[in-house]
Short mmCIF file of C-alpha atoms and ligand atoms in Angstrom, two decimals:
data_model
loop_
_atom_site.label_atom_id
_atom_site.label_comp_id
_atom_site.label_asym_id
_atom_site.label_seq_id
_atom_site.Cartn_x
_atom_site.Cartn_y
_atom_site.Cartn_z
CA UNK A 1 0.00 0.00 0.00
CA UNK A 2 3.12 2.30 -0.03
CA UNK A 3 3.55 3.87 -3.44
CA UNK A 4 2.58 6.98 -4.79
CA UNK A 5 5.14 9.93 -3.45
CA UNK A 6 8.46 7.45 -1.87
CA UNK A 7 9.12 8.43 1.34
CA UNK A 8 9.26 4.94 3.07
CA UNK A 9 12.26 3.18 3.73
CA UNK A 10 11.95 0.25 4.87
CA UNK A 11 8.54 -2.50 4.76
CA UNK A 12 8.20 -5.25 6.89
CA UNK A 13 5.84 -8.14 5.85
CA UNK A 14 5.21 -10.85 8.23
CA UNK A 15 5.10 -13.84 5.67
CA UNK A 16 7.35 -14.08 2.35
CA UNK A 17 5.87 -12.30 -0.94
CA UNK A 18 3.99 -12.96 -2.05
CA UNK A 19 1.28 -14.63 -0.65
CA UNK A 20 -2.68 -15.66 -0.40
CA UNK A 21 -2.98 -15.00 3.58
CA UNK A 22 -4.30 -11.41 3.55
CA UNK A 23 -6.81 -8.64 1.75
CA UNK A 24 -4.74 -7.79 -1.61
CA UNK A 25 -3.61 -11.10 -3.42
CA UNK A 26 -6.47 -11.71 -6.51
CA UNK A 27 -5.70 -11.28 -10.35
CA UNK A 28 -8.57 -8.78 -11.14
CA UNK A 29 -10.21 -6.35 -9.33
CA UNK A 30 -12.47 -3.81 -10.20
CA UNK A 31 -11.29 -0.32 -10.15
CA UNK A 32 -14.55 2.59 -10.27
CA UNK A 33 -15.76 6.47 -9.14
CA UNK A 34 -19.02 4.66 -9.05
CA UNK A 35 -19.33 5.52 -5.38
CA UNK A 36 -22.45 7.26 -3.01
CA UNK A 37 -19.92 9.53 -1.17
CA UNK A 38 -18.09 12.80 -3.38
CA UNK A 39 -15.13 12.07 -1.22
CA UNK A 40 -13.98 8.94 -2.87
CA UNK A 41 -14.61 10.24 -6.31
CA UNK A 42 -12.51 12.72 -5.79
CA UNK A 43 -9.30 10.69 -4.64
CA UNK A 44 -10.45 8.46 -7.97
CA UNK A 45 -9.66 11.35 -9.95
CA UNK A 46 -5.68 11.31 -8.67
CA UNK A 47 -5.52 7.45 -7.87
CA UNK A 48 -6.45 6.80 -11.72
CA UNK A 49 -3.96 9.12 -12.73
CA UNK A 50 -1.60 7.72 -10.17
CA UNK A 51 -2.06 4.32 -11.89
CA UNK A 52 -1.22 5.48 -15.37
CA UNK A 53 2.01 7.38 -13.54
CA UNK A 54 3.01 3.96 -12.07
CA UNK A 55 2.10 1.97 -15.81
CA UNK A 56 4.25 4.23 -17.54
CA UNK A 57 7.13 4.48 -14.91
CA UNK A 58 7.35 0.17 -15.18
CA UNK A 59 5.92 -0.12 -18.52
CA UNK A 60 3.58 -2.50 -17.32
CA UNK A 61 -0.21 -2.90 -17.66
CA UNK A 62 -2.14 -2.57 -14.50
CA UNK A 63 -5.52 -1.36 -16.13
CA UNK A 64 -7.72 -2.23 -18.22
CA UNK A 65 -10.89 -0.76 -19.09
CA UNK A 66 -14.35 -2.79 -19.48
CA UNK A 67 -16.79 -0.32 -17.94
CA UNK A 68 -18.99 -0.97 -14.63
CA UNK A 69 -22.45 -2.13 -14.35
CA UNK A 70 -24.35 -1.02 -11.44
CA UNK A 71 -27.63 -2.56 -10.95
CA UNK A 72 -30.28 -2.04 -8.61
CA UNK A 73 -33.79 -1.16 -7.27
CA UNK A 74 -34.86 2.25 -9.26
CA UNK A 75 -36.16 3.67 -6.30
CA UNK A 76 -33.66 2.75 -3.88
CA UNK A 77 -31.30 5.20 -2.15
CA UNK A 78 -27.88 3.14 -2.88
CA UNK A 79 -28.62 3.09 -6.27
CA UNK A 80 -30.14 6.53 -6.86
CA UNK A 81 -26.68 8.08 -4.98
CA UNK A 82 -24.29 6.08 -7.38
CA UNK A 83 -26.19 7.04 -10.76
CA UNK A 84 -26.68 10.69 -9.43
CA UNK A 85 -23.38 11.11 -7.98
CA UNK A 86 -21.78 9.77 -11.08
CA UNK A 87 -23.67 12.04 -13.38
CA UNK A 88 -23.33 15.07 -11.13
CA UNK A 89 -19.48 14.12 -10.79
CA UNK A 90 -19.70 14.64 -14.76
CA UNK A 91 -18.48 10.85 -15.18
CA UNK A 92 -19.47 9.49 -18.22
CA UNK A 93 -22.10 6.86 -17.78
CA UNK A 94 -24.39 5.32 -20.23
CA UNK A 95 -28.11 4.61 -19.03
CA UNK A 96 -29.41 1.69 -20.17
CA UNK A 97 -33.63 0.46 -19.96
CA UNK A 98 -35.50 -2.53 -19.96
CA UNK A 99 -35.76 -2.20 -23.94
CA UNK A 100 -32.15 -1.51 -24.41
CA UNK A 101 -30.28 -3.51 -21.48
CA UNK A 102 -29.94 -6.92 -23.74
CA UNK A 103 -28.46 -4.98 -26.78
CA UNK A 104 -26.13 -3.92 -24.44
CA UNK A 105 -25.34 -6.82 -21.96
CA UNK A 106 -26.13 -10.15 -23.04
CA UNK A 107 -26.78 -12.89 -21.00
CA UNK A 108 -28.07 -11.24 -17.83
CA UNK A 109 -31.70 -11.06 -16.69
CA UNK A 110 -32.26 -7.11 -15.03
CA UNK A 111 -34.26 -7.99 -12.03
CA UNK A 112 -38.03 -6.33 -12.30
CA UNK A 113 -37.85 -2.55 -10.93
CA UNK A 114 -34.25 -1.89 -11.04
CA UNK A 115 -32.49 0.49 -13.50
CA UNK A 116 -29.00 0.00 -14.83
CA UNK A 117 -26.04 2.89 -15.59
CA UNK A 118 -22.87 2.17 -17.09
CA UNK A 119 -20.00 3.95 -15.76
CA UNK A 120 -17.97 3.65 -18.74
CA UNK A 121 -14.41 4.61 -17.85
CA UNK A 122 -14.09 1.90 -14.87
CA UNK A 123 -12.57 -1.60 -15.18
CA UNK A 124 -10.12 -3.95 -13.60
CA UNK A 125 -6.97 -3.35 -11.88
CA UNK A 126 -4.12 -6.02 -12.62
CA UNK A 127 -4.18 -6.56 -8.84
CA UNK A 128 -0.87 -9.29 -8.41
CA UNK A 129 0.51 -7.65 -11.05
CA UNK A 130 0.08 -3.86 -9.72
CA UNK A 131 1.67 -5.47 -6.14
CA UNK A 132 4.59 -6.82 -8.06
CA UNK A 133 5.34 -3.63 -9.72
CA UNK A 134 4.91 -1.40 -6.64
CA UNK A 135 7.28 -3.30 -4.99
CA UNK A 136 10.08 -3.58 -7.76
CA UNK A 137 9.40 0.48 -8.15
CA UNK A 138 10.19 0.45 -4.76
CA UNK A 139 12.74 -1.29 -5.11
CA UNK A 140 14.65 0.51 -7.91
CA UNK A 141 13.92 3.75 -5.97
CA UNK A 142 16.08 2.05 -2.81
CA UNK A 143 13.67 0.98 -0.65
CA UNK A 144 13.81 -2.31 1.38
CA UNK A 145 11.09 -5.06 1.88
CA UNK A 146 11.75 -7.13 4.59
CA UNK A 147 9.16 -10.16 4.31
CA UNK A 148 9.20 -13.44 6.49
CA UNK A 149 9.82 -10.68 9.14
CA UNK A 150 6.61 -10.54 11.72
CA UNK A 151 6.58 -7.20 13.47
CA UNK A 152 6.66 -9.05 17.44
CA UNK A 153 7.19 -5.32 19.37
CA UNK A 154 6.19 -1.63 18.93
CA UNK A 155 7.56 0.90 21.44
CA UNK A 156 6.75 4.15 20.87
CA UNK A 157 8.69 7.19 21.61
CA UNK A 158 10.69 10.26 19.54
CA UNK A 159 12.19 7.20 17.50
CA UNK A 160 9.51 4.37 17.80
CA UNK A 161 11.29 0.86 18.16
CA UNK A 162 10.15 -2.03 16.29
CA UNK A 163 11.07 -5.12 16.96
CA UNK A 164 10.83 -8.56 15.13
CA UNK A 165 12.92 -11.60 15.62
CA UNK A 166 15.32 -10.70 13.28
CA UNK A 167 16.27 -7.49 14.45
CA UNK A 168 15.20 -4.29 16.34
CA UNK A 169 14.67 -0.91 13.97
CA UNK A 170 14.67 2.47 15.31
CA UNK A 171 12.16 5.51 13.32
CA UNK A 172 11.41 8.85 13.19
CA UNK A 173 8.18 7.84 11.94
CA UNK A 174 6.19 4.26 11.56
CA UNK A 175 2.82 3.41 9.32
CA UNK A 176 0.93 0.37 10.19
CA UNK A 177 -0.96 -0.96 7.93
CA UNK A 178 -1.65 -4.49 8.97
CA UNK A 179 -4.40 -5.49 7.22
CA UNK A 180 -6.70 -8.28 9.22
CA UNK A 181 -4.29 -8.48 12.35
CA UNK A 182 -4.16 -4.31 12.46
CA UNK A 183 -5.65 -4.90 15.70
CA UNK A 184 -3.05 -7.59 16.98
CA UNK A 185 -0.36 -5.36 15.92
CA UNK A 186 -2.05 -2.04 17.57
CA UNK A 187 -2.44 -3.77 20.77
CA UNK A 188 1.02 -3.33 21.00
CA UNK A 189 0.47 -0.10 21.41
CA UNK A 190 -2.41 0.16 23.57
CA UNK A 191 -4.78 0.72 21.11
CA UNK A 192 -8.01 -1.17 19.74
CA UNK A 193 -9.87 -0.39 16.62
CA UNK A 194 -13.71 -1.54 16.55
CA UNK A 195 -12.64 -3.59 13.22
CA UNK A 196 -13.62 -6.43 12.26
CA UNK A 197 -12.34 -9.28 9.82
CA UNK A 198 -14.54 -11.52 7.78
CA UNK A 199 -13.80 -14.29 5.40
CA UNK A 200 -14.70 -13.75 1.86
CA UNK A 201 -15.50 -16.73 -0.71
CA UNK A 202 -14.28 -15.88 -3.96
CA UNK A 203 -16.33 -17.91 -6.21
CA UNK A 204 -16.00 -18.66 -10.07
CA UNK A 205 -18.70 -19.66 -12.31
CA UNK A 206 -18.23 -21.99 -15.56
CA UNK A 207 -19.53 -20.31 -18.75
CA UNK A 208 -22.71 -22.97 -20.25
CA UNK A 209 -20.80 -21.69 -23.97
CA UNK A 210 -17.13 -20.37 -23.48
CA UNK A 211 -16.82 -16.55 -24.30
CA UNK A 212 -20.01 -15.80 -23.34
CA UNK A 213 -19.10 -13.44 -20.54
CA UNK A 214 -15.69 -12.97 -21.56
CA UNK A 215 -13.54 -9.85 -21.15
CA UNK A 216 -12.66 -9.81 -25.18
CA UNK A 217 -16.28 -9.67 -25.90
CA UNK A 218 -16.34 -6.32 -23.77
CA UNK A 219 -18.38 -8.09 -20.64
CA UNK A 220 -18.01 -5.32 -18.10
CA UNK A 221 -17.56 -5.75 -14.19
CA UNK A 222 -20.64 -4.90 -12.22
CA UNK A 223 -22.16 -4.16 -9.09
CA UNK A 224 -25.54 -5.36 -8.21
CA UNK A 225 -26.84 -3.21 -4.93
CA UNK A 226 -29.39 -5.10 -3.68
CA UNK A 227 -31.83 -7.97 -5.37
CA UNK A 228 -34.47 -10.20 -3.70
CA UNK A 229 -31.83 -12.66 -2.66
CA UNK A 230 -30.10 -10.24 -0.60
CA UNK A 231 -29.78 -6.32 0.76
CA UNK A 232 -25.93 -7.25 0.47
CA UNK A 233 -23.60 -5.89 -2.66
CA UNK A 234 -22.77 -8.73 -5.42
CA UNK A 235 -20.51 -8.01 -7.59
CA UNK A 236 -18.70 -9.43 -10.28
CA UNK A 237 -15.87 -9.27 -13.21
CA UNK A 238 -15.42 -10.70 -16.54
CA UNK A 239 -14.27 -14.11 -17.62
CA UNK A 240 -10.71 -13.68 -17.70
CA UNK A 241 -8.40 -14.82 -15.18
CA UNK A 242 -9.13 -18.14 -15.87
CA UNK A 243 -10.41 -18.91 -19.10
CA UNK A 244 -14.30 -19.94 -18.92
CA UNK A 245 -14.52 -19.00 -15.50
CA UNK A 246 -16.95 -15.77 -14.65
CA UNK A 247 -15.99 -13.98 -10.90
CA UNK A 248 -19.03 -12.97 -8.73
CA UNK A 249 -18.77 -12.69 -5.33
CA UNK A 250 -21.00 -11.47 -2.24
CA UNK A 251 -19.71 -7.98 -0.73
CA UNK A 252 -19.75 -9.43 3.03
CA UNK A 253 -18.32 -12.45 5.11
CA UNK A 254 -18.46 -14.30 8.33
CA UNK A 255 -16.32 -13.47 11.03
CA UNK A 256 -12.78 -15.22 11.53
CA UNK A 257 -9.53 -15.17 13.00
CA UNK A 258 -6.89 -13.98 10.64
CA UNK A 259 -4.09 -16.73 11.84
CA UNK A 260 -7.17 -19.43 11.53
CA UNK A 261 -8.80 -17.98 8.38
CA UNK A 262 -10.28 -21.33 6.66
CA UNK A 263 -11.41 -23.05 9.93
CA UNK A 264 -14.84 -20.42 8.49
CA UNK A 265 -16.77 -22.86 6.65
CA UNK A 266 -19.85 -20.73 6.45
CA UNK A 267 -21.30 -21.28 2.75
CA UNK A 268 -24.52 -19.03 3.57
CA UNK A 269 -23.03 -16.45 0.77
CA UNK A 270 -22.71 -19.11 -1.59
CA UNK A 271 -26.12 -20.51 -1.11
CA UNK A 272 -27.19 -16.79 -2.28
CA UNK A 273 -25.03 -16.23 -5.06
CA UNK A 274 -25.95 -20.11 -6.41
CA UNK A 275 -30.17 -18.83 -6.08
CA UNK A 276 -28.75 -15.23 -7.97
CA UNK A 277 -26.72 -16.92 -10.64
CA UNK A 278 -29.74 -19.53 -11.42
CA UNK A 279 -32.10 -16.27 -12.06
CA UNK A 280 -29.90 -13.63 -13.67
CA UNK A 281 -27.20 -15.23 -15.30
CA UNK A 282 -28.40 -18.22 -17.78
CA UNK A 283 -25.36 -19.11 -19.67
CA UNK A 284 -23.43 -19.51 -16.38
CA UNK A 285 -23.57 -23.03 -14.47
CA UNK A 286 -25.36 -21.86 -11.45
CA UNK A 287 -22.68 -23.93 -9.07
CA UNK A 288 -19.30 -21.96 -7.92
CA UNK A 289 -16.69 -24.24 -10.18
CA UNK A 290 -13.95 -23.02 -8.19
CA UNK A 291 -13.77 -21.22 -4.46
CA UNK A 292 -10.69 -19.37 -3.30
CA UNK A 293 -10.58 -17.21 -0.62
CA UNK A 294 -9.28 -13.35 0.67
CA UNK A 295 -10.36 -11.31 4.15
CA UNK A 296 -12.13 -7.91 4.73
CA UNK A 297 -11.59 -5.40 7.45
CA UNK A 298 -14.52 -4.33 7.97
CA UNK A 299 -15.28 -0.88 9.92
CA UNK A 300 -18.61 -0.42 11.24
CA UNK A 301 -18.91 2.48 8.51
CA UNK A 302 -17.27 0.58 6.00
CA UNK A 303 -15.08 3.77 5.51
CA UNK A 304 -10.98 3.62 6.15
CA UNK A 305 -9.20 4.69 8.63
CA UNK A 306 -6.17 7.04 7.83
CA UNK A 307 -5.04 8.76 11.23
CA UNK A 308 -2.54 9.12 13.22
CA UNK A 309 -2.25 7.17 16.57
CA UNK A 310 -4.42 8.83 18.95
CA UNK A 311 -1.36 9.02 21.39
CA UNK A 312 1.89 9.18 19.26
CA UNK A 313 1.67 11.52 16.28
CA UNK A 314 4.98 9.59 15.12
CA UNK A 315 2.49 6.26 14.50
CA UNK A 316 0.22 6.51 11.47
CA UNK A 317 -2.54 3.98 10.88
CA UNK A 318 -3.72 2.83 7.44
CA UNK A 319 -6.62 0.10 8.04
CA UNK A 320 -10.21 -1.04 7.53
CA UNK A 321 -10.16 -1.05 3.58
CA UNK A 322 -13.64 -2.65 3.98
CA UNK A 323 -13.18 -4.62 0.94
CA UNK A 324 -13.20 -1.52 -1.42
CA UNK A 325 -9.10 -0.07 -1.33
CA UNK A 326 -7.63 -1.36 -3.37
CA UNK A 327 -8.06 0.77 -6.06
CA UNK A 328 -7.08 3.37 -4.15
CA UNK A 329 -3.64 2.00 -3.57
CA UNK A 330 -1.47 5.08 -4.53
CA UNK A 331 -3.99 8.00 -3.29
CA UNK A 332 -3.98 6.16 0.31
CA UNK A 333 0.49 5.74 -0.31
CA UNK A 334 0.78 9.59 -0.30
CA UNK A 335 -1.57 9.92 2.29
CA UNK A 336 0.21 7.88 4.16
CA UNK A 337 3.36 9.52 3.23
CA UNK A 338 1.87 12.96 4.12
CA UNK A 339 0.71 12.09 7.33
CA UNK A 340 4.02 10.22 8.60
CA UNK A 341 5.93 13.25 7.52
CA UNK A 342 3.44 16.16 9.53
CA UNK A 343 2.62 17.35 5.98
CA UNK A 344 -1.01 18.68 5.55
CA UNK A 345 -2.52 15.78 3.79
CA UNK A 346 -3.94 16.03 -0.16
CA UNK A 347 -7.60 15.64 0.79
CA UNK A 348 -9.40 16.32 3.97
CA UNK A 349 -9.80 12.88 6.07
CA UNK A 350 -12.38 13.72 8.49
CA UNK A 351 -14.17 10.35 7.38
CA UNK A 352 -11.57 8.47 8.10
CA UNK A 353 -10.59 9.32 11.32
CA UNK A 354 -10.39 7.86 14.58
CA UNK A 355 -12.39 9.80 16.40
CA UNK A 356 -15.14 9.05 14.54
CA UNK A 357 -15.54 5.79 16.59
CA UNK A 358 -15.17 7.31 19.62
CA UNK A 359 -18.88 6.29 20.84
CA UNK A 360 -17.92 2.57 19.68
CA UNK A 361 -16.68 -0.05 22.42
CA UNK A 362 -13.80 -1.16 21.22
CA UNK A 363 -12.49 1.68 20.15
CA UNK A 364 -10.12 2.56 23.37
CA UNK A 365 -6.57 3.37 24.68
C1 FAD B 1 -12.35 -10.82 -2.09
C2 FAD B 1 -11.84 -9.41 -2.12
C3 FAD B 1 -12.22 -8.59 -3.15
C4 FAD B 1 -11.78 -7.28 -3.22
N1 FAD B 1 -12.14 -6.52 -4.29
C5 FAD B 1 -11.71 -5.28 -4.39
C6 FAD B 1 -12.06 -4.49 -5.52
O1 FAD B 1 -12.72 -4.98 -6.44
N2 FAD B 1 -11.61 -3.23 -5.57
C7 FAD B 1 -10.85 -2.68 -4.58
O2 FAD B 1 -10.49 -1.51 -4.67
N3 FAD B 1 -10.51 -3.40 -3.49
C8 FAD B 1 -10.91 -4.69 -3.38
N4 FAD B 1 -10.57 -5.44 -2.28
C9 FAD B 1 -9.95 -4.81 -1.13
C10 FAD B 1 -8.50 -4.69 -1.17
O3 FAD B 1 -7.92 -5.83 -1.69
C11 FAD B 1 -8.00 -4.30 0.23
O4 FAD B 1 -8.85 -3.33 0.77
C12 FAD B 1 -6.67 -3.68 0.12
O5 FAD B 1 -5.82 -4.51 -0.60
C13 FAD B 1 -6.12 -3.31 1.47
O6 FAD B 1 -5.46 -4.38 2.07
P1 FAD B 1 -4.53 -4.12 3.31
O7 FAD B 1 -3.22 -3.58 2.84
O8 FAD B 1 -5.25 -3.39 4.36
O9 FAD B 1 -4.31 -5.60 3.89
P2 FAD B 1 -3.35 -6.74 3.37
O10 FAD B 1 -3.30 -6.81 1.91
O11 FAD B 1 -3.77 -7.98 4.10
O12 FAD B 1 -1.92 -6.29 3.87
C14 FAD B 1 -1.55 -6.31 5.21
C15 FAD B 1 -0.16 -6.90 5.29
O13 FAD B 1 0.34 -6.71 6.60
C16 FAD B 1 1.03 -7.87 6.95
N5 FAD B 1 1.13 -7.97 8.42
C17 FAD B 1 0.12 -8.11 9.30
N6 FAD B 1 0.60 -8.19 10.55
C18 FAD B 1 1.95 -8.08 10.46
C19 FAD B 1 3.00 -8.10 11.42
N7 FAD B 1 2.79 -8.25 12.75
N8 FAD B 1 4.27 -7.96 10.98
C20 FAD B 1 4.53 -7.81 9.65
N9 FAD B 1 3.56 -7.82 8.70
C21 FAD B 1 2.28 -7.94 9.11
C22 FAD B 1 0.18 -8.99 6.36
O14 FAD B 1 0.85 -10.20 6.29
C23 FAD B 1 -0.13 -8.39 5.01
O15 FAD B 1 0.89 -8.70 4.08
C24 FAD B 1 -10.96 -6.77 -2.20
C25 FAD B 1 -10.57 -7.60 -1.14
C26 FAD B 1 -11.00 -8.92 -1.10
C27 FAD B 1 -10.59 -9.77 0.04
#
């Protein structure tokens, strides 16, 4: 999550890179401005451009643009707020109607009573790819990654000392962003976020007639806000990553223990998606052909948190991505950066702060 401006020396990663164990291994995932809140539009302006920095920088391609479906109830407030925002944001969207919508996007039923916009400029981020190229960047630029190295101790102070068990490092200035254990790691410090980590089922469905959904026959990604098998997101990306294979997942998960991830055998999610699939996408085998899996840090306003430690200004947290930062990757790197260096950050982060949970149990010193 550090790119964007380089300011950070030196990362230390708890397992060796990379690996399946936390919130940002996956081939595809959908990068969008379709959001209900201005704010993240607005850092979606500079992360896109951020992007297309870092793809020209590495001459590598990290995006690639299919457009994003969102779906929902007309009259609903999620999905009024998205189409509005994006339209008001001057984003360029496509409406589509009952008489249009299979001209436009075969092989999907639109539910009765919902309306559909295109956001046209959105996509899918490379995502193993992007991580691999933000760390060579990082690299080349002289930074170190230390993985296999588990952050054990956090004393803070002028010069905050971390320790792990291969050595102890001394900083001006330390960002934690820990992902599912950023509480485990914060307790170190005497702190405790009200977050909380669920396990997401990543499930892939087999095309009926390969291609169908494909990402060559310009299938977008989509969002679906709400349908009569749940009041939950579903969302979904193109048949690409592997070939045949369609991605649609549920936006939520069942609590779990980080360190004990897949001893969550809840299937509740996949019982929805399976009655979803079998109404609104006909060309697609309505049983998950293949199930991997990925966590969420969940905040209870599903908004980040980007602060510094309530007690030591020289600690900056970066946490509770809520299943939704990755495409923010470089935006949330400088305001990292900004933060850890007592600069006045890019954007204002009054919804991501801290204090906002101060009513909230487990938020506490
Ligand atoms: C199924 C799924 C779908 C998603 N889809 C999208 C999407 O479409 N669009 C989007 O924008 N975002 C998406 N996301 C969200 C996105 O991937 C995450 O929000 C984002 O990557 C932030 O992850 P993170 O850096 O907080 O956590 P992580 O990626 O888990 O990173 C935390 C790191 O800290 C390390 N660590 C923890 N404790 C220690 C310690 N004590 N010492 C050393 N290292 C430690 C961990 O090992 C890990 O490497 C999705 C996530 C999932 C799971």
């Amino acid at each position: 999550m550090f790119s964007g401006s380089f300011k950070v020396r030196s990362v230390l990663v708890q397992f060796v890179l990379p690996h399946s164990r936390g919130s940002s291994h996956g081939q595809t995932w959908v990068i969008r401005k379709a959001y209900k809140q201005d704010f993240y539009i607005h850092m979606m302006e500079e992360s896109y451009k951020l992007w297309t920095q870092l793809e020209e920088e590495a001459g590598v391609k990290l995006y690639r643009q299919t457009g994003l479906l969102v779906m929902g109830p007309e009259t609903s407030d999620d999905y009024q707020l998205i189409k509005t925002n994006l339209q008001n944001n001057n984003i360029p969207t496509v409406i589509l109607n009952r008489d249009n919508f299979n001209q436009h996007i075969p092989g999907v039923n639109l539910s009765e009573g919902h309306g559909a916009v295109v956001e046209v400029t959105a996509g899918l981020l490379y995502a193993d790819r992007a991580l691999r190229t933000v760390q060579g960047q990082f690299l080349k630029l002289g930074g170190t990654i230390r993985d296999n190295e588990e952050v054990t101790g956090i004393t803070p102070g002028p010069l905050v000392t971390v320790t792990t068990p291969a050595g102890v490092y001394r900083a001006k200035s330390v960002v934690i962003t820990a992902g599912p254990w950023t509480n485990a790691v914060l307790a170190r410090t005497g702190l405790q976020l009200p977050l909380q980590v669920v396990k997401i089922n990543v499930c892939y469905w087999k095309e009926k007639v390969p291609g169908t959904y494909d990402v060559k026959k310009h299938f977008p990604c989509f969002i679906l806000t709400e349908c009569e098998e749940t009041k939950e997101h579903i969302y979904g990306l193109p048949a690409n990553e592997y070939p045949g294979l369609v991605k649609i997942c549920y936006h939520m998960g069942s609590p779990t223990d980080p360190d004990q991830r897949d001893r969550q055998t809840d299937r509740s999610d996949i019982d929805i998606l399976q009655r979803y699939v079998a109404r609104c996408f006909p060309g697609l085998i309505p049983v998950p052909a293949v199930v991997e899996s990925c966590m969420y840090t969940l905040t209870p306003d599903c908004h980040f948190v980007l602060d510094y430690h309530p007690s030591h200004n020289n600690i900056v947290i970066g946490a509770g991505f809520s299943g939704h930062g990755f495409k923010f990757g470089p935006i949330i790197g400088k305001l990292l950066s900004e933060l850890s260096l007592g600069e006045v950050p890019s954007y204002d982060l009054s919804p991501f702060t801290i204090g906002r949970f101060q009513a909230t149990s487990k938020s506490s010193l």
